[in-house]
Coordinates of C-alpha atoms and ligand atoms in Angstrom, one line a residue:
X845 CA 0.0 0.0 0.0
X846 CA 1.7 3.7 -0.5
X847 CA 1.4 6.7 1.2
X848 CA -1.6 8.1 -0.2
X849 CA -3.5 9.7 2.6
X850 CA -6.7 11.2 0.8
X851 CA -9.8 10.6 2.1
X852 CA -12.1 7.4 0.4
X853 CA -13.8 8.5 -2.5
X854 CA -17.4 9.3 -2.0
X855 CA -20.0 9.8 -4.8
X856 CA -21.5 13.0 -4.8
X857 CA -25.0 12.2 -5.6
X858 CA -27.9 13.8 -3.3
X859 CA -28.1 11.0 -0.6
X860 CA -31.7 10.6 -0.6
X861 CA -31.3 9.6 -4.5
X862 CA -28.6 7.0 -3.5
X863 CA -30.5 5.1 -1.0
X864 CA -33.4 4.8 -3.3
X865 CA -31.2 3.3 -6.1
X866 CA -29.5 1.3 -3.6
X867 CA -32.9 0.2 -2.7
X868 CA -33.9 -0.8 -5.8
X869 CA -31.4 -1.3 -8.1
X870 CA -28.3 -2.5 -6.0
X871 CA -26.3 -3.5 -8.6
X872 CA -26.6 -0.7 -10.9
X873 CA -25.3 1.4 -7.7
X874 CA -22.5 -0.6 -7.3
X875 CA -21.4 -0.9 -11.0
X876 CA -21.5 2.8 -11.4
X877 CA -19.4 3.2 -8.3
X878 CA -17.1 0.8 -9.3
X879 CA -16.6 2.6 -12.5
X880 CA -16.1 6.0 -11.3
X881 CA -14.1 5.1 -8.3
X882 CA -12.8 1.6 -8.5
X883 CA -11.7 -0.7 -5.4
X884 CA -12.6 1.6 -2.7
X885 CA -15.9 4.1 -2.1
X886 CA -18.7 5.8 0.2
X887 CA -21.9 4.5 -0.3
X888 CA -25.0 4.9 1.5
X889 CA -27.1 1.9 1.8
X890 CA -29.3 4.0 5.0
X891 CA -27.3 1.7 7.8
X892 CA -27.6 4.5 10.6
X893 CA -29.8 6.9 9.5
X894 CA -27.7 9.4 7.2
X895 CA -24.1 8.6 7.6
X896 CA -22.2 6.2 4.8
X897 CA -20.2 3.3 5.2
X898 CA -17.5 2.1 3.1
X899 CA -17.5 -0.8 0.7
X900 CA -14.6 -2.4 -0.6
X901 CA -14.2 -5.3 -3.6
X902 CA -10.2 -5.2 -3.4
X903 CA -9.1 -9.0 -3.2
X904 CA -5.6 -7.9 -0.8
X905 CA -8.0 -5.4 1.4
X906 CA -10.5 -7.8 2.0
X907 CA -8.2 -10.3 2.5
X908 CA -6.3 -7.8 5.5
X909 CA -9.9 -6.5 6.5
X910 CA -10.8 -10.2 7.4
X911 CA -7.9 -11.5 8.9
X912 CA -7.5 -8.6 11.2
X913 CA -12.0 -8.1 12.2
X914 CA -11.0 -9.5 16.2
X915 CA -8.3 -7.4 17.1
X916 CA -7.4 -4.1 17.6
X917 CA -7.7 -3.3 14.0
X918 CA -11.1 -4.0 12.8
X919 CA -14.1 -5.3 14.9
X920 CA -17.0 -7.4 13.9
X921 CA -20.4 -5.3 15.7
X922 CA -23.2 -7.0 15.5
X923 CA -25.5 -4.0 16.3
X924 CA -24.7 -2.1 13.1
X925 CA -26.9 -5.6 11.6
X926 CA -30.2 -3.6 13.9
X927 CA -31.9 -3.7 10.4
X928 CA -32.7 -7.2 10.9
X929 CA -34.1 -7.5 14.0
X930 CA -37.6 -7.3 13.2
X931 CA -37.3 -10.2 11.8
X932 CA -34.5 -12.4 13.7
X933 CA -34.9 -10.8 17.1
X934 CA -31.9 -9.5 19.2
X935 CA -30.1 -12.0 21.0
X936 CA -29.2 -14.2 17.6
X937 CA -25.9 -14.7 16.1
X938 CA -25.8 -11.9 13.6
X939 CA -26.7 -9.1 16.3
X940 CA -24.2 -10.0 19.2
X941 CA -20.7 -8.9 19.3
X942 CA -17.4 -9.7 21.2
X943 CA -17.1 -12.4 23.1
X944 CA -21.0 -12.5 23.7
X945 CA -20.7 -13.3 19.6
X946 CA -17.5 -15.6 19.7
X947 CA -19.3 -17.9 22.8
X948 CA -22.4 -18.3 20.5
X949 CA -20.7 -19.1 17.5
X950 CA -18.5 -22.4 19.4
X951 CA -22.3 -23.9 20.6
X952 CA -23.7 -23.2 16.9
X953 CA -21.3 -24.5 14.8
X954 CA -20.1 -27.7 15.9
X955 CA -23.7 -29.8 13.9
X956 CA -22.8 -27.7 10.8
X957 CA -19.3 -29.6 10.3
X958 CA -17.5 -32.8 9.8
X959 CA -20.0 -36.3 10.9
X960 CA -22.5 -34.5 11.5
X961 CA -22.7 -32.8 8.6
X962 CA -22.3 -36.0 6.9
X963 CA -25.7 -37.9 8.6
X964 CA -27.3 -34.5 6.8
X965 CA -26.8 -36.8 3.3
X966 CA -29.3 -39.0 3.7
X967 CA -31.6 -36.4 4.7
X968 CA -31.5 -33.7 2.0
X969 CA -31.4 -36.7 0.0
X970 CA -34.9 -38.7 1.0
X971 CA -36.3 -34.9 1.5
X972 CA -35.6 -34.1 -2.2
X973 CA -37.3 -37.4 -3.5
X974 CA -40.4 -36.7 -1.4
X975 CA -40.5 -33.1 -2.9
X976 CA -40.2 -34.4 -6.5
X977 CA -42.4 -37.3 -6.5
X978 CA -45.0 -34.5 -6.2
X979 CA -43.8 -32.7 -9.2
X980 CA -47.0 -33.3 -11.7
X981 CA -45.8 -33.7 -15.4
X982 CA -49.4 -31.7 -16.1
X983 CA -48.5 -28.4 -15.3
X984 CA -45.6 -25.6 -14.8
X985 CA -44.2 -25.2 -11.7
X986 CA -42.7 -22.1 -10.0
X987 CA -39.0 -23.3 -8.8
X988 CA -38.5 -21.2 -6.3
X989 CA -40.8 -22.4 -4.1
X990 CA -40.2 -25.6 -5.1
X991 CA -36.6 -25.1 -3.5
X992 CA -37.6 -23.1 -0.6
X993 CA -39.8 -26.2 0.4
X994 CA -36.5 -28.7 0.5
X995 CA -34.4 -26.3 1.7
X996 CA -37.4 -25.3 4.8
X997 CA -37.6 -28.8 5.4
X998 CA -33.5 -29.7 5.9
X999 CA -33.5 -26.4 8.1
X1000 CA -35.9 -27.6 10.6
X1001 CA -34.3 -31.1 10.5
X1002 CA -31.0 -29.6 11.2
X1003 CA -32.3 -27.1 13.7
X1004 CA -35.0 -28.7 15.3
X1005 CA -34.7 -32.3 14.6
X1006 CA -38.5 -31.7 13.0
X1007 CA -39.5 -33.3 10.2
X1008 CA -43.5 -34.1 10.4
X1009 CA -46.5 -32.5 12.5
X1010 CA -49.0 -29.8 12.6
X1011 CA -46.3 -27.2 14.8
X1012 CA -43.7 -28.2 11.8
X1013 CA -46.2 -27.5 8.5
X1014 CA -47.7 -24.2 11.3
X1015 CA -44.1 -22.6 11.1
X1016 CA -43.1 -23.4 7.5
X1017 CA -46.4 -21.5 6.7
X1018 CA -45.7 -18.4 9.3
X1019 CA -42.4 -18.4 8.3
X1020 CA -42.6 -18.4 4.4
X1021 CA -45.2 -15.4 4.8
X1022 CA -43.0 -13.1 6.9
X1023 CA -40.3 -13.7 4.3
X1024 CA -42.0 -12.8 1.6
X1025 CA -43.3 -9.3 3.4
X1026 CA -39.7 -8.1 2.2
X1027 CA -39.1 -10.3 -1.0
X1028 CA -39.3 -8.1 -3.2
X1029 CA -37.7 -4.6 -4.0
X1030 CA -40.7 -2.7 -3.1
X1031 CA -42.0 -4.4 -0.4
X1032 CA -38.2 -4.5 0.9
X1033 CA -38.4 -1.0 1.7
X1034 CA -39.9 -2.0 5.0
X1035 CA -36.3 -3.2 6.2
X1036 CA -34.6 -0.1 5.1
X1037 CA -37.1 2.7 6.9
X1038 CA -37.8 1.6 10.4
X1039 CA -40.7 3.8 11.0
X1040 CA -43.3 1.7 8.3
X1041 CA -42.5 -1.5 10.9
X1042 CA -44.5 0.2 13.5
X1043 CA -47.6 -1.3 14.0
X1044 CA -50.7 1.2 12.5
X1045 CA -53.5 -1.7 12.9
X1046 CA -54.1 -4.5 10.9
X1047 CA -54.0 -3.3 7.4
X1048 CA -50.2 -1.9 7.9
X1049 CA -47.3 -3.8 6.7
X1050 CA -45.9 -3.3 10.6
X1051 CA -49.5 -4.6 11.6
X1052 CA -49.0 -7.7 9.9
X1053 CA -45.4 -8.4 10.8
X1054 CA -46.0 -7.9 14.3
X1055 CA -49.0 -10.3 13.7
X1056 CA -47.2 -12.6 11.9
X1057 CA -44.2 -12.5 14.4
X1058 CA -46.2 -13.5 17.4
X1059 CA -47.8 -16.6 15.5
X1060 CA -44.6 -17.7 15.1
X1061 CA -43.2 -17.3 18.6
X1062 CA -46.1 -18.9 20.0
X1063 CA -45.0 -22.2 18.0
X1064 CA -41.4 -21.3 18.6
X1065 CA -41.5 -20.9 22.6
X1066 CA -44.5 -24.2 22.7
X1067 CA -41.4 -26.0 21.0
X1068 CA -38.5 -24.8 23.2
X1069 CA -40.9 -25.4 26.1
X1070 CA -41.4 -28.7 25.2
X1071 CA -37.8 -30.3 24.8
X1072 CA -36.7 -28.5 28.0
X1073 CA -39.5 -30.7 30.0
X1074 CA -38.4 -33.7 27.9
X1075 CA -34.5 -33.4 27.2
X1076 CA -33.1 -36.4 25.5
X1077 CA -29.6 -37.0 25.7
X1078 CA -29.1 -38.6 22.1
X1079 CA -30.7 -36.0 20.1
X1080 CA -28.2 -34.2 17.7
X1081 CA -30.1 -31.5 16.4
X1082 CA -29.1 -27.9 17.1
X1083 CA -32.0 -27.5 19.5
X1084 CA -31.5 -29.9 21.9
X1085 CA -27.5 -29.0 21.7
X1086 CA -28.3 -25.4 22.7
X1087 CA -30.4 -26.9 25.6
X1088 CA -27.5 -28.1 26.6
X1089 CA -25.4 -25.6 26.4
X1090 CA -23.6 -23.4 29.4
X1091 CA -21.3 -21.2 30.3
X1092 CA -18.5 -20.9 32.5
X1093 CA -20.8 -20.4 35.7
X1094 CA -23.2 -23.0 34.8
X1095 CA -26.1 -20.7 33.1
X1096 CA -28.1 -22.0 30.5
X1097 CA -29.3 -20.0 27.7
X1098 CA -32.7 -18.0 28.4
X1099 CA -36.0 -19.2 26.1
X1100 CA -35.8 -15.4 24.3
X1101 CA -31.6 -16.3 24.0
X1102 CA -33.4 -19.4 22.1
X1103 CA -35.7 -18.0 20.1
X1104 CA -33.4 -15.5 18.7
X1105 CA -30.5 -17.9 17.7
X1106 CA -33.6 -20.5 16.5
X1107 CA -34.9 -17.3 14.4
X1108 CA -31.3 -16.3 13.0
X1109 CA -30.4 -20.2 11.9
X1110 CA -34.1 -20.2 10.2
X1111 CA -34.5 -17.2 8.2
X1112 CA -30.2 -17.4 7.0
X1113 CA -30.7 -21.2 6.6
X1114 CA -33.3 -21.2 4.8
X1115 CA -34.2 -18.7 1.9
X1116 CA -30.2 -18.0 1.0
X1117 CA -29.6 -21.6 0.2
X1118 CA -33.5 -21.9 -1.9
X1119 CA -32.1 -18.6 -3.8
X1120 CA -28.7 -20.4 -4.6
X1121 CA -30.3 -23.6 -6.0
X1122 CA -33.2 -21.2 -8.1
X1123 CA -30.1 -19.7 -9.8
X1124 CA -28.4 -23.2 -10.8
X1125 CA -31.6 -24.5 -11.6
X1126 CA -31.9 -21.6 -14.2
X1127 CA -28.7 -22.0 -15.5
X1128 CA -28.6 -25.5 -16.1
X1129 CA -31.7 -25.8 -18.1
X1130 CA -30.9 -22.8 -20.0
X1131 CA -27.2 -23.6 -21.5
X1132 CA -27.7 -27.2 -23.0
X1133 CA -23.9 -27.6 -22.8
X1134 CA -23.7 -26.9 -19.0
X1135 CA -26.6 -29.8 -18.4
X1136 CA -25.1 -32.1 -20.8
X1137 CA -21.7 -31.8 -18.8
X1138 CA -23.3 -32.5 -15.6
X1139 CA -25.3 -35.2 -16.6
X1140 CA -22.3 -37.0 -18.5
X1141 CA -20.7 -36.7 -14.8
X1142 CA -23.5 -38.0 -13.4
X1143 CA -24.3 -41.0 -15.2
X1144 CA -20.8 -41.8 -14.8
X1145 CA -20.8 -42.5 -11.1
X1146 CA -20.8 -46.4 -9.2
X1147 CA -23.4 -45.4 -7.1
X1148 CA -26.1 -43.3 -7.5
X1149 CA -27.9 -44.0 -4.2
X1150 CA -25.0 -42.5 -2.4
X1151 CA -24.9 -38.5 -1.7
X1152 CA -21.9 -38.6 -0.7
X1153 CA -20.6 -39.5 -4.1
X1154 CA -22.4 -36.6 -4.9
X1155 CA -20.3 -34.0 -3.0
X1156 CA -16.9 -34.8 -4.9
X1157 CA -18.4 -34.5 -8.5
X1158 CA -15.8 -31.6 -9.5
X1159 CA -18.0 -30.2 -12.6
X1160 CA -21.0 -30.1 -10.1
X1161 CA -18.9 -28.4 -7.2
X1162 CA -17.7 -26.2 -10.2
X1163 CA -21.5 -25.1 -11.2
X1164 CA -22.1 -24.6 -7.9
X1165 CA -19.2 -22.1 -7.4
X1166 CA -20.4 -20.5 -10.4
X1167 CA -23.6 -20.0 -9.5
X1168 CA -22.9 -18.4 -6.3
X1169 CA -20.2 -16.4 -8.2
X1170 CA -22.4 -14.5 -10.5
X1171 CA -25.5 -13.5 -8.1
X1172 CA -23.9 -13.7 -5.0
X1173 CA -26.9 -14.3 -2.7
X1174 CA -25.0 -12.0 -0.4
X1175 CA -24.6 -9.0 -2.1
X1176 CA -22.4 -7.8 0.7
X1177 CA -20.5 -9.0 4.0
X1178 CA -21.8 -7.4 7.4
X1179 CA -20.1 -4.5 8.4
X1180 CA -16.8 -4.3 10.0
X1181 CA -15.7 -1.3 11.9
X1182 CA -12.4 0.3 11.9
X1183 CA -10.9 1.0 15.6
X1184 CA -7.2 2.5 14.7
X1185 CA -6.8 4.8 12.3
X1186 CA -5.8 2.2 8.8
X1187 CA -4.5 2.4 5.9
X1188 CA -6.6 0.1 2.8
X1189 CA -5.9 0.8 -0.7
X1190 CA -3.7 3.8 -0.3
X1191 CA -6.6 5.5 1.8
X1192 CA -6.5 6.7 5.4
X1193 CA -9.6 5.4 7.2
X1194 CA -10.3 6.8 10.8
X1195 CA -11.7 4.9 13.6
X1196 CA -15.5 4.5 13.9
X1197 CA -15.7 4.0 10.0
X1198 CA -18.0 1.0 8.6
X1199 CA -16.5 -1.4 6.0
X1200 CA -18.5 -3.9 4.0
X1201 CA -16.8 -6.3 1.6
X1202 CA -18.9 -6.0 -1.9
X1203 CA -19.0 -10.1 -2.9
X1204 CA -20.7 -8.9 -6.2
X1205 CA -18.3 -6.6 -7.4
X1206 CA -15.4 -8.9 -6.2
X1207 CA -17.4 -11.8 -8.2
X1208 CA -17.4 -9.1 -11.2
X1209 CA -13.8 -8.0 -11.5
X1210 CA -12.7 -8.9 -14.8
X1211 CA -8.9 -9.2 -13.5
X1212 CA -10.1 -12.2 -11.8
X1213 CA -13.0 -13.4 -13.8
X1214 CA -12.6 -13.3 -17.8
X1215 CA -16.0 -12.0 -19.5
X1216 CA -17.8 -11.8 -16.0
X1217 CA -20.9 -11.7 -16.7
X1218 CA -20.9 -15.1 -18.5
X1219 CA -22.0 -18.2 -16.7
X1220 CA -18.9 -20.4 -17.6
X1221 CA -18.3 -23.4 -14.1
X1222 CA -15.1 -24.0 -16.2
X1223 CA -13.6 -21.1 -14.7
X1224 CA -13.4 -23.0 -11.4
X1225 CA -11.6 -26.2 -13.1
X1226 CA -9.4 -24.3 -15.0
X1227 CA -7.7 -22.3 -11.7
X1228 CA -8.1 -22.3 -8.2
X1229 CA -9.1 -18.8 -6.4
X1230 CA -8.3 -17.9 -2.9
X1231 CA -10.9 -17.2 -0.1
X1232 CA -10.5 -13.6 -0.7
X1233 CA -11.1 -13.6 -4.5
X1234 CA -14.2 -16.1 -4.7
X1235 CA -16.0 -15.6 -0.8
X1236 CA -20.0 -16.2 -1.2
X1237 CA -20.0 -17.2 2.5
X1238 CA -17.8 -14.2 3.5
X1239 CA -14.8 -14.3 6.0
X1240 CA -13.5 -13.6 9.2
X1241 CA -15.1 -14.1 12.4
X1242 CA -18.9 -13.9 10.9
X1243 CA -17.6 -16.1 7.5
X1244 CA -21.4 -18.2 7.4
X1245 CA -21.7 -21.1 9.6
X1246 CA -24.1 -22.5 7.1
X1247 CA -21.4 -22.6 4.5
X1248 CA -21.2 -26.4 4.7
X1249 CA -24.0 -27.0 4.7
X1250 CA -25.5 -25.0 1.8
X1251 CA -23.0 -26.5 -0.3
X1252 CA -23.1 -29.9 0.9
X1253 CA -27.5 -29.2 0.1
X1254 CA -27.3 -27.0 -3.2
X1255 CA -24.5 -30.5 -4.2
X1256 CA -27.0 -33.2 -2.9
X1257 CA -30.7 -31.7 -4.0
X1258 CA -29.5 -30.7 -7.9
X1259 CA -27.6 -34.0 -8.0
X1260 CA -30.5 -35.9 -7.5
X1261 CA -33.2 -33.9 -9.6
X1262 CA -30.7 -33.9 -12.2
X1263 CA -30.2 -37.6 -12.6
X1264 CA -33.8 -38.1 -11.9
X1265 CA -36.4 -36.4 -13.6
X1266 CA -36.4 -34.6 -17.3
X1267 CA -37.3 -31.0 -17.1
X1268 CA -37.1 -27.9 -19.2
X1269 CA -37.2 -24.3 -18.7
X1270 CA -40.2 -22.7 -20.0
X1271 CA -39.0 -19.0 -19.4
X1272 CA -38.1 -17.2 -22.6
X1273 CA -36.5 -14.0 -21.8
X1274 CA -33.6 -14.0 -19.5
X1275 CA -34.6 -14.1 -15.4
X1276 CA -32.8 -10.7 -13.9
X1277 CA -31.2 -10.6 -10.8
X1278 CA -33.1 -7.9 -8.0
X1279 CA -33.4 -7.5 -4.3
X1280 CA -35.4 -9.4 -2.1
X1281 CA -34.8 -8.4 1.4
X1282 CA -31.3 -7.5 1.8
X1283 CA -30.3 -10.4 -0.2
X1284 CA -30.0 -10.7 -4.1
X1285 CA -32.2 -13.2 -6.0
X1286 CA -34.7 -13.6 -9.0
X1287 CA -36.3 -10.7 -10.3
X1288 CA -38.7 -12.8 -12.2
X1289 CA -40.0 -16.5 -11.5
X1290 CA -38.6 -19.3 -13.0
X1291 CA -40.8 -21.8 -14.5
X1292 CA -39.8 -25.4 -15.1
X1293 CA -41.2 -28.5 -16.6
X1294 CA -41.3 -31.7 -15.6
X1295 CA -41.4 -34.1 -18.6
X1296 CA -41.2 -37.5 -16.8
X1297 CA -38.5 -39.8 -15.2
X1298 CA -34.9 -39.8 -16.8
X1299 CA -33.0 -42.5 -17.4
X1300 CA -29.1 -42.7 -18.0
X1301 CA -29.3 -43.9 -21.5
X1302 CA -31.7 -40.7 -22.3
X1303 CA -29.7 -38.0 -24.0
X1304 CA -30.5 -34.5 -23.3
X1305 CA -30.3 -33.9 -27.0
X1306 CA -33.6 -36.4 -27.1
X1307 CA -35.5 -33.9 -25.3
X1308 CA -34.7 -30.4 -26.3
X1309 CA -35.1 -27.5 -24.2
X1310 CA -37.5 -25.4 -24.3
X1311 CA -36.4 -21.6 -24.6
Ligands
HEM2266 C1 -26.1 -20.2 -0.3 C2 -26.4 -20.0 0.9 C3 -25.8 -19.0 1.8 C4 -25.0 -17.9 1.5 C5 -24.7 -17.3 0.1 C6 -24.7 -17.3 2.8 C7 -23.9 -16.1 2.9 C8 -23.5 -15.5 4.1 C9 -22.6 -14.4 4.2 C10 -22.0 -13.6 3.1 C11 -22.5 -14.1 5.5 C12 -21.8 -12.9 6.1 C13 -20.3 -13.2 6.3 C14 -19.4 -12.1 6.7 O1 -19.9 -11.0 7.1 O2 -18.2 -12.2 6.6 C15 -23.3 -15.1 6.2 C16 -23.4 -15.1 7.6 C17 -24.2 -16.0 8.3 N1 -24.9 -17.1 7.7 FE1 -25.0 -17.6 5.8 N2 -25.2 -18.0 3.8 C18 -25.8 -19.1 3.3 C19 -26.5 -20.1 4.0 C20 -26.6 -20.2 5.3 C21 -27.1 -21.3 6.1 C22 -27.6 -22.6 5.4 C23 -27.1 -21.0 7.4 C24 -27.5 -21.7 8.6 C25 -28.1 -22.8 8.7 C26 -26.5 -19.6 7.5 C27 -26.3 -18.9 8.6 C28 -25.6 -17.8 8.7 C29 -25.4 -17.1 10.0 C30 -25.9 -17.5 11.4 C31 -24.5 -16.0 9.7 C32 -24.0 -15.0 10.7 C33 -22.7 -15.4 11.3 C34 -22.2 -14.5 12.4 O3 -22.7 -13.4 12.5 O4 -21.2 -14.9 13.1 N3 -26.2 -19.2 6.2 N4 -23.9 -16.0 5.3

């Protein structure tokens, strides 16, 4: 880095006129940024009322911001993340910091890695076959929900151990409607202006989420009430591992402590990862070459009826990648906050300043990625990128503790429809990316298909695609 000390670049747009294109077209914002001002720039996304945080796509200064977010350097806040707690509460993961954060994190993560993650196989496996044998071959379907039904369905498995029941089907419901209150740009504007959350009677959107929110926290406390009167030792489940949990002086996490973390795992698990397999869906059935690599590589394996066989398929680990590459799901990392003056990119950034790492215009820079906005999974057989150039899940001390997981599920679920069933996209115009809460998914539904049971000797070229 040299020794220029000028102050980081900021656009000079009103700010009222930023947030709204921030708002609703996220990625135009960031492009133009990018190509006025390059690694390093103000923006105003309307964290803390008026003032502006910095965002940052520079591969080296992300790779310093988020190897240096404990210390005395940079810190990891979780209240800066206040815009989310209408809907995850404010005791989760993603709002705690310090070591309130760091204790949380070592009693969440341990279910998301190694064995365990491995008994998940099976799971996402048998779940995906259930949700496909109900694919008709009469009409369209919308994949989106198609997807947010599997990946619903692992989450609660994985976080609750709950697979059937009335309380089960109750929250999927509850929680599918509160999502969609902010899934979609407009409707998103509710995260980004606090005051339309309060609660002006039924007919207000901050009726309804209030509404909404104490349905589900009925079902959530009956449930947390439930397994503390009946604790069983050999459940595995995130739940009953929390229940568990204690700290140095022997407390126990509070039901609200619970909820919140319950809440976080839920609404991160669960709509993120249905985005991520919507995206590969498209993309598969719309580039006949793609599909017709991934099924060569599938028909060629010794056992389909393992998943784990699944999770080493390199072209299907590369579309994945790729996927998660172009439309980041996560536009942006949380905000880290600068506690010694710094110096990033040849600029001088004083304490109390807000960084966020921009995934999409990392995932965009053409010195990394040749003709970016081309969907092309050999770019991730061809060379391997570091954890700073290609980081959908983030890094640092609030890197996703999902990551395994989603991968491991976005593997395992397009695996199996894949070798499975013969579909086709019926969408004719390209699906554009837009906002849908604070993350970045389909501006437009994507309809597929189902043309009956495949077989391995059926060649894609048999069946055209529909386009
Ligand atoms: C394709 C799917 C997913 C994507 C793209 C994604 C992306 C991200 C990103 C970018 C971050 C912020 C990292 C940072 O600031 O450095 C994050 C944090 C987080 N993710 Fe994910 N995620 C996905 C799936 C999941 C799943 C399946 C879960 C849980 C079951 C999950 C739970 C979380 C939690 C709890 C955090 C906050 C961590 C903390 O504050 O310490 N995510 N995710």
């Amino acid at each position: 880095m040299n020794s220029k000390t000028a102050t980081v670049p900021t656009p000079n747009k009103p700010i009222a006129l930023q947030i709204g294109q921030w708002i609703f077209d996220p990625l135009g914002y960031m492009k133009s940024n990018f190509q006025q001002y390059g690694d390093i720039f103000h923006a105003y996304v309307s964290w803390g009322s008026r003032e502006s945080l910095v965002m940052l796509n520079e591969p080296q200064a992300l790779q310093y911001l988020l190897t240096h977010d404990t210390g005395n350097t940079f810190t990891a806040p979780g209240e800066v993340n206040e815009i989310l707690e209408p809907l995850l509460g404010r005791q989760g993961l993603i709002l705690l910091s310090g070591d309130h954060h760091r204790h949380h994190r070592k009693l969440v993560m341990p279910p998301f890695h190694g064995e365990r993650l491995k008994a998940y196989g099976d799971i996402i496996q048998q779940i995906t076959q259930e949700v496909i044998a109900q694919w008709s071959t009469e009409s369209p379907f919308k994949v989106r929900s198609a997807m947010q039904t599997i990946t619903m369905r692992v989450i609660l498995q994985a976080v609750f151990g709950l697979r059937e029941g009335e309380r089960y089907r109750q929250l999927e419901r509850l929680l599918s409607q509160r999502l969609d209150m902010t899934g979609s740009p407009v409707s998103s504007v509710i995260l980004f202006f606090p005051w339309l959350q309060k609660d002006l009677g039924s007919w207000s959107p901050g009726g309804r989420l209030r509404k909404l929110g104490e349905e589900t926290d009925k079902l959530l406390f009956a449930e947390i009430k439930e397994r503390r009167a009946n604790p069983d030792p050999n459940r595995t489940d995130i739940l009953s591992l929390l229940l568990q949990a204690e700290d140095e002086a022997g407390n126990g996490l509070s039901d609200q402590e619970l909820h919140d973390e319950l809440m976080t795992l839920l609404v991160a698990g669960h709509e993120t990862t249905a985005t991520a397999l919507t995206w590969a869906m498209y993309w598969i059935h719309s580039l006949p070459e793609v599909k017709e690599n991934l099924l060569a590589e599938l028909d060629a394996r010794s056992d389909e009826s393992d998943p784990l066989q699944l999770i080493k398929l390199p072209y299907l680990s590369a579309v994945c990648n790729e996927t998660l590459r172009i439309h980041p799901v996560a536009m942006l990392t949380f905000p880290r906050r600068v506690e010694e003056p710094v110096e990033l990119c040849g600029y001088q950034l004083e304490p109390g300043t807000l960084i966020m790492g921009s995934i999409y215009l990392l995932h965009q820079r053409e010195d990394l990625y040749l003709q970016p906005q081309q969907f092309r999974p050999e770019r991730f057989l061809e060379r391997e990128f570091s954890p700073y150039e290609f980081m959908p899940f983030g890094g640092g001390v609030r890197r996703c503790v999902g990551a395994a997981l989603a991968q491991y599920e976005m593997k395992i679920v397009l695996g199996t429809i894949l070798s499975q069933l013969d579909l086709a996209l019926l969408n004719q115009r390209p699906v554009p990316p837009a906002r849908r809460g604070i993350t970045l998914a389909q501006g437009k539904p994507v309809w597929i298909q189902n043309k009956g049971p495949r077989s391995a000797s059926q060649s894609w070229k048999q069946q055209p695609v529909t386009k």
